[in-house]
Short mmCIF file of C-alpha atoms in Angstrom, two decimals:
data_model
loop_
_atom_site.label_atom_id
_atom_site.label_comp_id
_atom_site.label_asym_id
_atom_site.label_seq_id
_atom_site.Cartn_x
_atom_site.Cartn_y
_atom_site.Cartn_z
CA MET A 1 -3.83 -33.05 9.88
CA ASP A 2 -4.88 -32.89 6.32
CA LEU A 3 -5.86 -29.53 4.92
CA SER A 4 -6.57 -30.80 1.35
CA SER A 5 -10.14 -31.51 2.04
CA GLU A 6 -11.00 -28.64 4.54
CA LYS A 7 -13.16 -25.57 3.15
CA ILE A 8 -11.09 -22.45 3.35
CA ALA A 9 -12.25 -19.20 4.88
CA VAL A 10 -10.65 -15.99 3.69
CA ILE A 11 -10.94 -13.14 5.94
CA GLY A 12 -10.94 -9.67 4.45
CA LEU A 13 -11.66 -9.22 0.91
CA GLY A 14 -9.36 -6.46 -0.02
CA TYR A 15 -6.30 -6.05 -2.33
CA VAL A 16 -4.78 -9.13 -0.82
CA GLY A 17 -7.69 -11.31 0.45
CA LEU A 18 -9.76 -11.11 -2.85
CA PRO A 19 -7.00 -12.58 -5.17
CA LEU A 20 -6.44 -15.10 -2.76
CA ALA A 21 -10.01 -16.27 -2.45
CA VAL A 22 -10.46 -16.26 -6.13
CA GLU A 23 -7.48 -18.56 -6.85
CA PHE A 24 -8.50 -21.22 -4.19
CA GLY A 25 -12.17 -20.81 -5.20
CA LYS A 26 -11.17 -22.00 -8.63
CA LEU A 27 -10.12 -25.28 -7.08
CA ARG A 28 -12.13 -25.90 -3.81
CA PRO A 29 -14.95 -24.58 -1.73
CA VAL A 30 -13.94 -21.13 -0.18
CA VAL A 31 -15.87 -18.61 1.96
CA GLY A 32 -14.81 -15.06 1.36
CA PHE A 33 -15.69 -13.13 4.36
CA ASP A 34 -15.65 -9.43 4.67
CA ILE A 35 -17.51 -7.26 7.50
CA HIS A 36 -18.64 -4.65 4.73
CA ARG A 37 -21.98 -5.54 3.23
CA GLU A 38 -21.51 -3.10 0.32
CA ARG A 39 -18.24 -5.10 -0.61
CA ILE A 40 -20.05 -8.44 -0.46
CA ASP A 41 -22.87 -7.06 -2.74
CA GLU A 42 -20.25 -5.63 -5.36
CA LEU A 43 -18.53 -9.12 -5.49
CA GLN A 44 -21.67 -10.81 -5.73
CA ARG A 45 -22.47 -8.77 -8.82
CA GLY A 46 -19.23 -9.70 -10.21
CA CYS A 47 -17.34 -6.52 -9.71
CA ASP A 48 -14.18 -5.58 -7.98
CA HIS A 49 -13.74 -1.82 -7.72
CA THR A 50 -10.18 -2.34 -6.57
CA LEU A 51 -9.36 -3.63 -10.24
CA GLU A 52 -7.17 -6.31 -8.65
CA VAL A 53 -9.37 -9.12 -10.06
CA LEU A 54 -10.95 -8.99 -13.60
CA PRO A 55 -14.65 -10.07 -14.04
CA GLU A 56 -13.69 -13.12 -15.84
CA ASP A 57 -11.50 -14.30 -13.02
CA LEU A 58 -14.24 -13.71 -10.54
CA ALA A 59 -16.61 -15.67 -12.58
CA ARG A 60 -14.11 -18.71 -12.79
CA ALA A 61 -13.96 -19.00 -8.98
CA THR A 62 -16.95 -21.24 -9.14
CA GLN A 63 -16.71 -22.52 -5.60
CA LEU A 64 -16.11 -19.20 -4.04
CA ARG A 65 -19.03 -18.01 -1.99
CA TYR A 66 -19.07 -14.35 -0.47
CA SER A 67 -20.56 -13.61 2.97
CA CYS A 68 -20.56 -10.92 5.74
CA ASP A 69 -22.56 -13.37 8.14
CA ALA A 70 -19.91 -15.16 10.63
CA ALA A 71 -22.23 -18.09 10.86
CA ASP A 72 -21.14 -19.04 7.41
CA LEU A 73 -17.55 -19.71 8.95
CA GLN A 74 -18.65 -22.66 11.11
CA ASP A 75 -17.82 -25.29 8.53
CA CYS A 76 -14.41 -24.15 7.59
CA GLY A 77 -11.28 -25.91 8.67
CA VAL A 78 -8.81 -23.33 7.38
CA PHE A 79 -8.73 -19.67 8.05
CA ILE A 80 -6.68 -17.27 6.25
CA VAL A 81 -6.62 -13.64 7.79
CA THR A 82 -5.78 -10.84 5.51
CA VAL A 83 -7.23 -7.79 7.14
CA PRO A 84 -5.37 -4.37 7.19
CA THR A 85 -2.61 -3.68 9.77
CA PRO A 86 -2.35 0.11 9.81
CA ILE A 87 -0.70 2.54 12.22
CA ASP A 88 -2.26 5.23 14.35
CA ARG A 89 -1.58 8.89 14.36
CA ALA A 90 1.43 8.43 16.56
CA ASN A 91 3.00 5.77 14.13
CA ARG A 92 2.19 2.88 16.42
CA PRO A 93 0.74 -0.36 15.27
CA ASP A 94 -2.98 -0.41 15.24
CA LEU A 95 -3.93 -4.19 15.69
CA ARG A 96 -7.55 -3.70 16.26
CA PRO A 97 -8.68 -5.18 12.87
CA LEU A 98 -6.28 -8.14 13.53
CA VAL A 99 -7.66 -8.71 16.93
CA LYS A 100 -11.43 -8.51 15.86
CA ALA A 101 -10.68 -10.94 12.94
CA SER A 102 -8.99 -13.46 15.45
CA GLU A 103 -12.25 -13.11 17.47
CA THR A 104 -14.22 -13.84 14.62
CA VAL A 105 -12.17 -16.95 13.51
CA GLY A 106 -11.90 -18.08 17.31
CA LYS A 107 -15.64 -18.26 17.52
CA ALA A 108 -15.68 -20.71 14.42
CA LEU A 109 -12.44 -22.51 15.07
CA ARG A 110 -12.87 -26.43 15.77
CA PRO A 111 -10.35 -29.08 16.79
CA GLY A 112 -7.80 -29.74 14.15
CA GLY A 113 -8.40 -26.38 12.48
CA VAL A 114 -5.42 -24.12 11.03
CA VAL A 115 -5.31 -20.37 11.00
CA VAL A 116 -3.00 -18.63 8.77
CA TYR A 117 -2.04 -14.98 8.81
CA GLU A 118 -0.99 -12.84 5.90
CA SER A 119 -1.37 -9.43 7.39
CA THR A 120 1.95 -7.61 7.94
CA VAL A 121 3.10 -7.70 11.59
CA TYR A 122 6.16 -7.45 13.61
CA PRO A 123 8.02 -10.56 14.66
CA GLY A 124 6.06 -12.56 17.40
CA CYS A 125 2.78 -10.81 16.86
CA THR A 126 1.00 -14.06 15.67
CA GLU A 127 1.94 -16.05 18.78
CA GLU A 128 1.96 -13.15 21.25
CA VAL A 129 -1.22 -11.35 20.26
CA CYS A 130 -3.47 -13.43 17.90
CA VAL A 131 -2.98 -16.84 19.42
CA PRO A 132 -4.21 -15.83 22.89
CA VAL A 133 -7.42 -14.42 21.26
CA LEU A 134 -8.02 -17.40 19.33
CA GLU A 135 -7.72 -19.57 22.56
CA ARG A 136 -9.92 -17.39 24.52
CA HIS A 137 -12.81 -17.27 21.90
CA SER A 138 -12.53 -21.05 20.82
CA GLY A 139 -11.78 -22.57 24.15
CA LEU A 140 -9.13 -24.75 22.42
CA ARG A 141 -5.41 -25.12 23.13
CA PHE A 142 -2.69 -23.95 20.69
CA ASN A 143 -0.58 -26.62 18.95
CA ARG A 144 -2.80 -29.23 20.63
CA ASP A 145 -6.21 -28.51 19.42
CA PHE A 146 -5.46 -26.12 16.79
CA PHE A 147 -2.39 -24.57 14.59
CA CYS A 148 -1.28 -21.46 13.03
CA GLY A 149 0.77 -20.40 9.99
CA TYR A 150 1.99 -17.23 8.69
CA SER A 151 2.56 -16.66 4.89
CA PRO A 152 3.02 -12.85 4.30
CA GLU A 153 1.17 -11.29 1.50
CA ARG A 154 3.35 -9.87 -1.55
CA ILE A 155 0.58 -8.17 -3.53
CA ASN A 156 1.76 -5.02 -5.42
CA PRO A 157 -1.61 -3.08 -6.20
CA GLY A 158 -1.89 -2.18 -9.81
CA ASP A 159 0.86 -4.52 -11.10
CA LYS A 160 -0.52 -6.80 -13.67
CA VAL A 161 2.79 -8.75 -14.27
CA HIS A 162 3.82 -9.59 -10.77
CA THR A 163 0.62 -11.15 -9.43
CA LEU A 164 -0.36 -13.51 -6.57
CA THR A 165 0.32 -16.84 -8.35
CA THR A 166 3.65 -15.51 -9.93
CA ILE A 167 5.53 -14.37 -6.83
CA ARG A 168 7.07 -16.92 -4.85
CA LYS A 169 5.28 -17.31 -1.47
CA ILE A 170 6.89 -17.49 2.10
CA THR A 171 5.31 -20.13 4.10
CA SER A 172 5.48 -21.27 7.82
CA GLY A 173 3.68 -23.23 10.56
CA SER A 174 3.53 -23.34 14.42
CA THR A 175 4.67 -27.03 14.28
CA PRO A 176 6.66 -29.03 11.61
CA GLU A 177 3.44 -30.83 10.51
CA ALA A 178 1.63 -27.49 10.49
CA ALA A 179 4.35 -25.90 8.40
CA ARG A 180 4.47 -28.84 5.96
CA GLN A 181 0.56 -28.59 5.47
CA VAL A 182 0.42 -24.73 5.15
CA ASP A 183 3.21 -24.84 2.53
CA ALA A 184 1.26 -27.62 0.62
CA LEU A 185 -1.81 -25.62 0.85
CA TYR A 186 -0.24 -22.54 -1.19
CA ALA A 187 1.71 -24.76 -3.38
CA GLY A 188 -1.54 -25.79 -4.89
CA ILE A 189 -2.12 -22.27 -6.32
CA ILE A 190 1.30 -20.49 -6.38
CA ARG A 191 2.96 -21.25 -9.64
CA ALA A 192 6.19 -19.48 -8.78
CA GLY A 193 6.75 -21.99 -5.81
CA THR A 194 7.04 -21.40 -2.14
CA PHE A 195 9.81 -20.77 0.47
CA PRO A 196 9.24 -22.53 3.76
CA ALA A 197 10.55 -20.46 6.57
CA SER A 198 12.05 -22.22 9.57
CA SER A 199 9.45 -20.53 11.97
CA VAL A 200 6.41 -18.17 12.15
CA ARG A 201 8.64 -15.56 13.53
CA VAL A 202 11.17 -15.77 10.62
CA ALA A 203 8.42 -15.57 8.10
CA GLU A 204 7.01 -12.42 10.13
CA ALA A 205 10.43 -10.76 10.06
CA ALA A 206 11.28 -11.50 6.57
CA LYS A 207 7.97 -9.77 5.61
CA VAL A 208 8.56 -6.55 7.53
CA ILE A 209 12.03 -6.06 6.32
CA GLU A 210 11.07 -6.41 2.58
CA ASN A 211 9.47 -2.94 2.74
CA THR A 212 11.90 -1.53 5.31
CA GLN A 213 14.78 -2.13 2.79
CA ARG A 214 12.81 -0.24 0.05
CA ASP A 215 11.82 2.37 2.39
CA LEU A 216 15.47 2.97 3.26
CA ASN A 217 16.63 3.10 -0.24
CA ILE A 218 13.81 5.69 -1.18
CA ALA A 219 14.89 7.63 1.79
CA LEU A 220 18.48 7.83 0.58
CA VAL A 221 17.37 9.15 -2.75
CA ASN A 222 14.92 11.68 -1.43
CA GLU A 223 17.76 13.05 0.99
CA LEU A 224 19.98 13.24 -2.19
CA SER A 225 17.26 14.92 -3.99
CA VAL A 226 17.22 17.91 -1.12
CA ILE A 227 21.10 18.03 -1.39
CA PHE A 228 21.12 18.32 -5.18
CA ASP A 229 18.31 20.85 -5.22
CA ARG A 230 20.56 23.08 -3.09
CA LEU A 231 23.36 22.51 -5.49
CA GLY A 232 21.29 23.41 -8.40
CA ILE A 233 21.73 19.96 -9.98
CA ASP A 234 18.72 17.88 -11.40
CA THR A 235 18.45 14.67 -9.54
CA THR A 236 16.85 12.64 -12.26
CA GLU A 237 19.79 13.43 -14.43
CA VAL A 238 22.23 12.60 -11.65
CA LEU A 239 20.49 9.06 -11.14
CA GLU A 240 20.30 8.27 -15.03
CA ALA A 241 24.17 8.92 -15.14
CA ALA A 242 24.82 6.92 -11.98
CA GLY A 243 22.49 4.15 -13.44
CA SER A 244 24.87 3.47 -16.30
CA LYS A 245 26.87 1.32 -13.94
CA TRP A 246 25.56 -2.23 -13.85
CA ASN A 247 25.08 -2.57 -9.95
CA PHE A 248 23.47 0.93 -9.14
CA LEU A 249 20.04 0.47 -7.66
CA PRO A 250 17.43 2.27 -9.68
CA PHE A 251 15.43 3.85 -6.75
CA ARG A 252 14.00 7.24 -7.38
CA PRO A 253 12.91 10.05 -5.12
CA GLY A 254 9.13 10.39 -4.08
CA MET A 255 6.48 10.68 -1.64
CA VAL A 256 6.31 7.22 0.12
CA GLY A 257 2.85 6.21 0.92
CA GLY A 258 0.54 3.21 0.69
CA HIS A 259 -0.25 0.16 3.14
CA CYS A 260 3.07 -1.25 2.97
CA ILE A 261 6.39 0.85 2.55
CA GLY A 262 5.20 3.92 4.45
CA VAL A 263 3.75 1.63 7.37
CA ASP A 264 5.46 -1.71 7.80
CA PRO A 265 8.82 -0.18 9.20
CA TYR A 266 6.86 1.14 12.20
CA TYR A 267 5.94 -2.40 12.94
CA LEU A 268 9.52 -3.19 13.22
CA THR A 269 10.65 -0.43 15.08
CA HIS A 270 7.84 -0.76 17.56
CA LYS A 271 8.95 -4.28 18.52
CA ALA A 272 12.56 -3.04 18.54
CA GLU A 273 11.73 -0.56 21.17
CA GLU A 274 9.65 -3.12 23.01
CA VAL A 275 12.93 -5.17 23.46
CA GLY A 276 15.04 -2.18 24.46
CA TYR A 277 16.51 -1.17 21.26
CA HIS A 278 16.11 2.26 19.74
CA PRO A 279 16.33 2.07 15.86
CA GLN A 280 18.51 4.78 14.27
CA VAL A 281 18.77 4.24 10.58
CA ILE A 282 15.11 2.95 10.15
CA LEU A 283 13.49 5.80 11.89
CA ALA A 284 15.82 8.43 10.23
CA GLY A 285 14.64 6.99 6.97
CA ARG A 286 11.07 7.28 8.03
CA ARG A 287 11.39 10.84 9.08
CA ILE A 288 12.95 11.73 5.62
CA ASN A 289 10.13 10.12 3.76
CA ASP A 290 7.28 11.30 5.91
CA ASN A 291 8.50 14.99 5.16
CA MET A 292 8.70 14.85 1.42
CA ALA A 293 5.10 15.85 0.90
CA ARG A 294 5.56 18.99 2.94
CA TYR A 295 9.19 19.62 1.49
CA ALA A 296 7.49 19.58 -2.07
CA ALA A 297 4.63 21.75 -1.37
CA ARG A 298 6.92 24.34 0.47
CA ASN A 299 9.01 24.42 -2.76
CA VAL A 300 6.11 24.91 -5.01
CA ILE A 301 5.04 28.16 -2.69
CA LYS A 302 8.46 29.40 -2.71
CA LEU A 303 8.67 29.32 -6.62
CA MET A 304 5.22 30.72 -6.93
CA LEU A 305 6.34 33.69 -4.66
CA CYS A 306 9.45 34.19 -6.73
CA ASN A 307 7.60 34.43 -9.89
CA GLY A 308 5.18 36.93 -8.53
CA ILE A 309 2.15 34.86 -8.02
CA ASP A 310 -0.30 36.13 -5.34
CA VAL A 311 -0.15 32.86 -3.45
CA ALA A 312 -3.06 33.57 -0.96
CA ARG A 313 -5.47 34.27 -3.96
CA SER A 314 -4.12 31.39 -6.21
CA THR A 315 -5.29 27.85 -7.24
CA VAL A 316 -3.07 25.03 -7.60
CA GLY A 317 -4.03 21.95 -9.54
CA VAL A 318 -3.07 18.65 -8.08
CA MET A 319 -2.92 15.80 -10.59
CA GLY A 320 -3.34 12.45 -8.72
CA ILE A 321 -4.35 11.37 -5.25
CA THR A 322 -3.68 7.63 -5.27
CA PHE A 323 -0.64 6.44 -3.66
CA LYS A 324 0.75 5.04 -6.90
CA GLU A 325 0.18 5.13 -10.56
CA ASN A 326 -2.47 3.45 -12.42
CA CYS A 327 -4.55 1.90 -9.52
CA PRO A 328 -7.50 3.21 -7.53
CA ASP A 329 -5.62 2.69 -4.02
CA ILE A 330 -5.64 5.73 -1.99
CA ARG A 331 -4.40 4.25 1.34
CA ASN A 332 -1.99 6.51 3.16
CA SER A 333 -1.47 8.60 0.23
CA LYS A 334 1.08 11.37 1.00
CA VAL A 335 -0.61 13.65 -1.56
CA ALA A 336 -3.06 14.21 0.95
CA ASP A 337 -0.42 15.54 3.14
CA LEU A 338 0.77 17.85 0.20
CA VAL A 339 -2.66 19.17 -0.35
CA ALA A 340 -2.96 19.99 3.40
CA GLU A 341 0.43 21.84 3.35
CA LEU A 342 -0.59 23.94 0.19
CA ARG A 343 -3.91 24.85 1.98
CA LYS A 344 -1.86 26.23 5.13
CA TRP A 345 -0.81 28.94 2.73
CA ASN A 346 -4.49 29.68 1.83
CA VAL A 347 -4.05 28.23 -1.44
CA GLN A 348 -7.16 26.74 -3.33
CA VAL A 349 -6.50 23.32 -4.42
CA VAL A 350 -8.14 21.43 -7.06
CA VAL A 351 -7.21 17.60 -7.29
CA ALA A 352 -8.07 15.58 -10.19
CA ASP A 353 -7.49 11.82 -10.42
CA PRO A 354 -9.05 9.55 -13.15
CA TRP A 355 -8.42 6.40 -11.19
CA ALA A 356 -9.49 7.25 -7.70
CA LEU A 357 -13.21 6.70 -6.62
CA PRO A 358 -14.63 10.08 -5.46
CA ASP A 359 -16.49 8.69 -2.48
CA GLU A 360 -13.44 7.11 -1.18
CA VAL A 361 -11.44 10.21 -1.46
CA ARG A 362 -14.23 12.19 0.19
CA ALA A 363 -14.59 9.70 2.99
CA GLU A 364 -10.99 9.22 3.62
CA TYR A 365 -9.54 12.69 3.20
CA GLY A 366 -12.35 15.09 3.09
CA ILE A 367 -11.33 16.09 -0.58
CA GLU A 368 -13.62 16.62 -3.44
CA LEU A 369 -12.20 15.55 -6.79
CA GLY A 370 -12.38 18.07 -9.59
CA VAL A 371 -11.23 18.88 -12.99
CA ILE A 372 -8.38 20.57 -14.31
CA ASP A 373 -8.36 21.63 -18.13
CA ALA A 374 -8.20 24.44 -20.38
CA GLN A 375 -11.62 25.83 -19.36
CA ARG A 376 -10.72 25.68 -15.72
CA PRO A 377 -7.16 26.75 -15.59
CA VAL A 378 -5.14 26.95 -12.49
CA ASP A 379 -2.07 29.10 -11.46
CA SER A 380 0.29 26.25 -11.08
CA LEU A 381 0.36 22.40 -11.38
CA VAL A 382 1.56 19.56 -9.23
CA VAL A 383 1.83 16.37 -11.14
CA ALA A 384 1.95 13.94 -8.04
CA VAL A 385 1.02 10.35 -9.48
CA GLY A 386 2.49 8.97 -12.71
CA HIS A 387 -0.85 7.75 -14.14
CA GLU A 388 -0.77 6.84 -17.87
CA GLN A 389 -3.31 9.65 -18.70
CA PHE A 390 -0.96 12.11 -17.20
CA ARG A 391 2.23 10.65 -18.79
CA GLY A 392 0.62 10.90 -22.25
CA LEU A 393 -0.09 14.48 -21.96
CA GLU A 394 1.62 16.86 -24.23
CA LEU A 395 3.33 19.88 -22.77
CA PRO A 396 1.42 22.43 -24.81
CA ALA A 397 -1.86 20.69 -23.36
CA LEU A 398 -0.25 20.90 -19.91
CA ARG A 399 0.58 24.55 -20.43
CA SER A 400 -3.04 25.43 -21.44
CA MET A 401 -4.32 24.27 -18.01
CA CYS A 402 -2.38 27.15 -16.34
CA ARG A 403 -3.29 30.75 -16.62
CA GLY A 404 -0.59 33.67 -16.11
CA GLU A 405 2.98 34.16 -17.53
CA ARG A 406 5.02 32.13 -15.13
CA PRO A 407 3.27 29.11 -13.81
CA VAL A 408 5.12 26.47 -11.75
CA LEU A 409 5.08 22.85 -12.72
CA ALA A 410 5.94 20.49 -9.94
CA ASP A 411 6.73 17.28 -11.89
CA LEU A 412 7.22 15.20 -8.81
CA LYS A 413 7.35 11.91 -10.81
CA ALA A 414 9.78 13.36 -13.62
CA LEU A 415 7.28 12.52 -16.31
CA TYR A 416 8.43 15.33 -18.73
CA ASP A 417 11.52 16.43 -20.18
CA ARG A 418 12.68 19.22 -17.95
CA ARG A 419 14.07 21.47 -20.72
CA ASP A 420 11.00 20.97 -22.84
CA ALA A 421 8.65 22.09 -19.76
CA THR A 422 10.79 25.10 -19.34
CA GLY A 423 10.60 25.96 -22.93
CA ALA A 424 6.93 25.58 -22.73
CA GLY A 425 6.87 28.42 -20.22
CA PHE A 426 6.81 26.50 -16.87
CA THR A 427 8.98 27.04 -13.92
CA VAL A 428 9.89 23.56 -13.17
CA PHE A 429 10.23 21.87 -9.85
CA ARG A 430 10.87 18.18 -9.34
CA LEU A 431 12.21 15.71 -6.73
#
């Protein structure tokens, strides 16, 4: 087995797949495959709406070809699967994109081929779910005719410092030789180096606990935020004081959305329950984090009522809909939950976001993006995302966006000085 001369196919050209295809495409022949024709057309024009890859980097990937035709995969010897692995409404793993991608790869797989999965899964998923699909559609035998690997993605959307090549990469393979070849494959593009795991299942488990750990840490500070609010203590001030100790972890409260932290723990708990263990701590953390949007919205309503605002005839401006700051990624945004909770009180909600794509927001959440400014003032404001455009606003400008004498400012990301905001005429709530 020698992968150095094989053409690579990257299946799925989203936040994970495109940077990977581009890096490999600078060095060797690559087919970037995606089922969405509009995505292929966009990339062929040299544009990436996710903003993860700059036009000049797209241009440098001279050996990368984009396609939505599965026939173009037939001469590939290495397949890297980077499709989404979401959860359904019941918080169960939705493996349909992974299975469909495996079917597509299986039809193109030939003897000696290697399939590497990067999508986040639970331990055992590659060999228990994906491999049977590959065998069925290829007619080949696993670990005799073809081999598999798992190398979990570590992409952080919007982060221009910790990028694909600067983050150490976990690698693994279904046999010792496959593991060696998969590691060598990634070592060719990852400047930060690789970490060969002892097995595919270990690599899968390592990925899923990375975000579970973060989820639990955020759940802890979210619960502390609820407690401190009842005690009349500002959580941000408490965390800043505690942070003066060298080993205090700098987590902050917030709404946990996105494609990883708010999703991955459910993959682990699903597998745990499958083997007869009901997780306690992990699911408790999930319950806390999943309820923070509702908690924030209800506090806004409570303060508006206390201030004499006619809630049922009011308009609340929500600044930000993406799941994190300074990127257009709206996947699993908990701001949408906050909007839905506000609307239950018959509040008219105006959502503004300079980073989000209006068509995507409309298609995903049924929300039309609007404008919040001094010419179109609202009764209260929720600053839900820490975009640089919002951080740069002066409090008088923010106050001009609100009518009435006692508007509420829900500064959920603690962007502004609480005392200054109070001095500007706001009743302030923050997590």
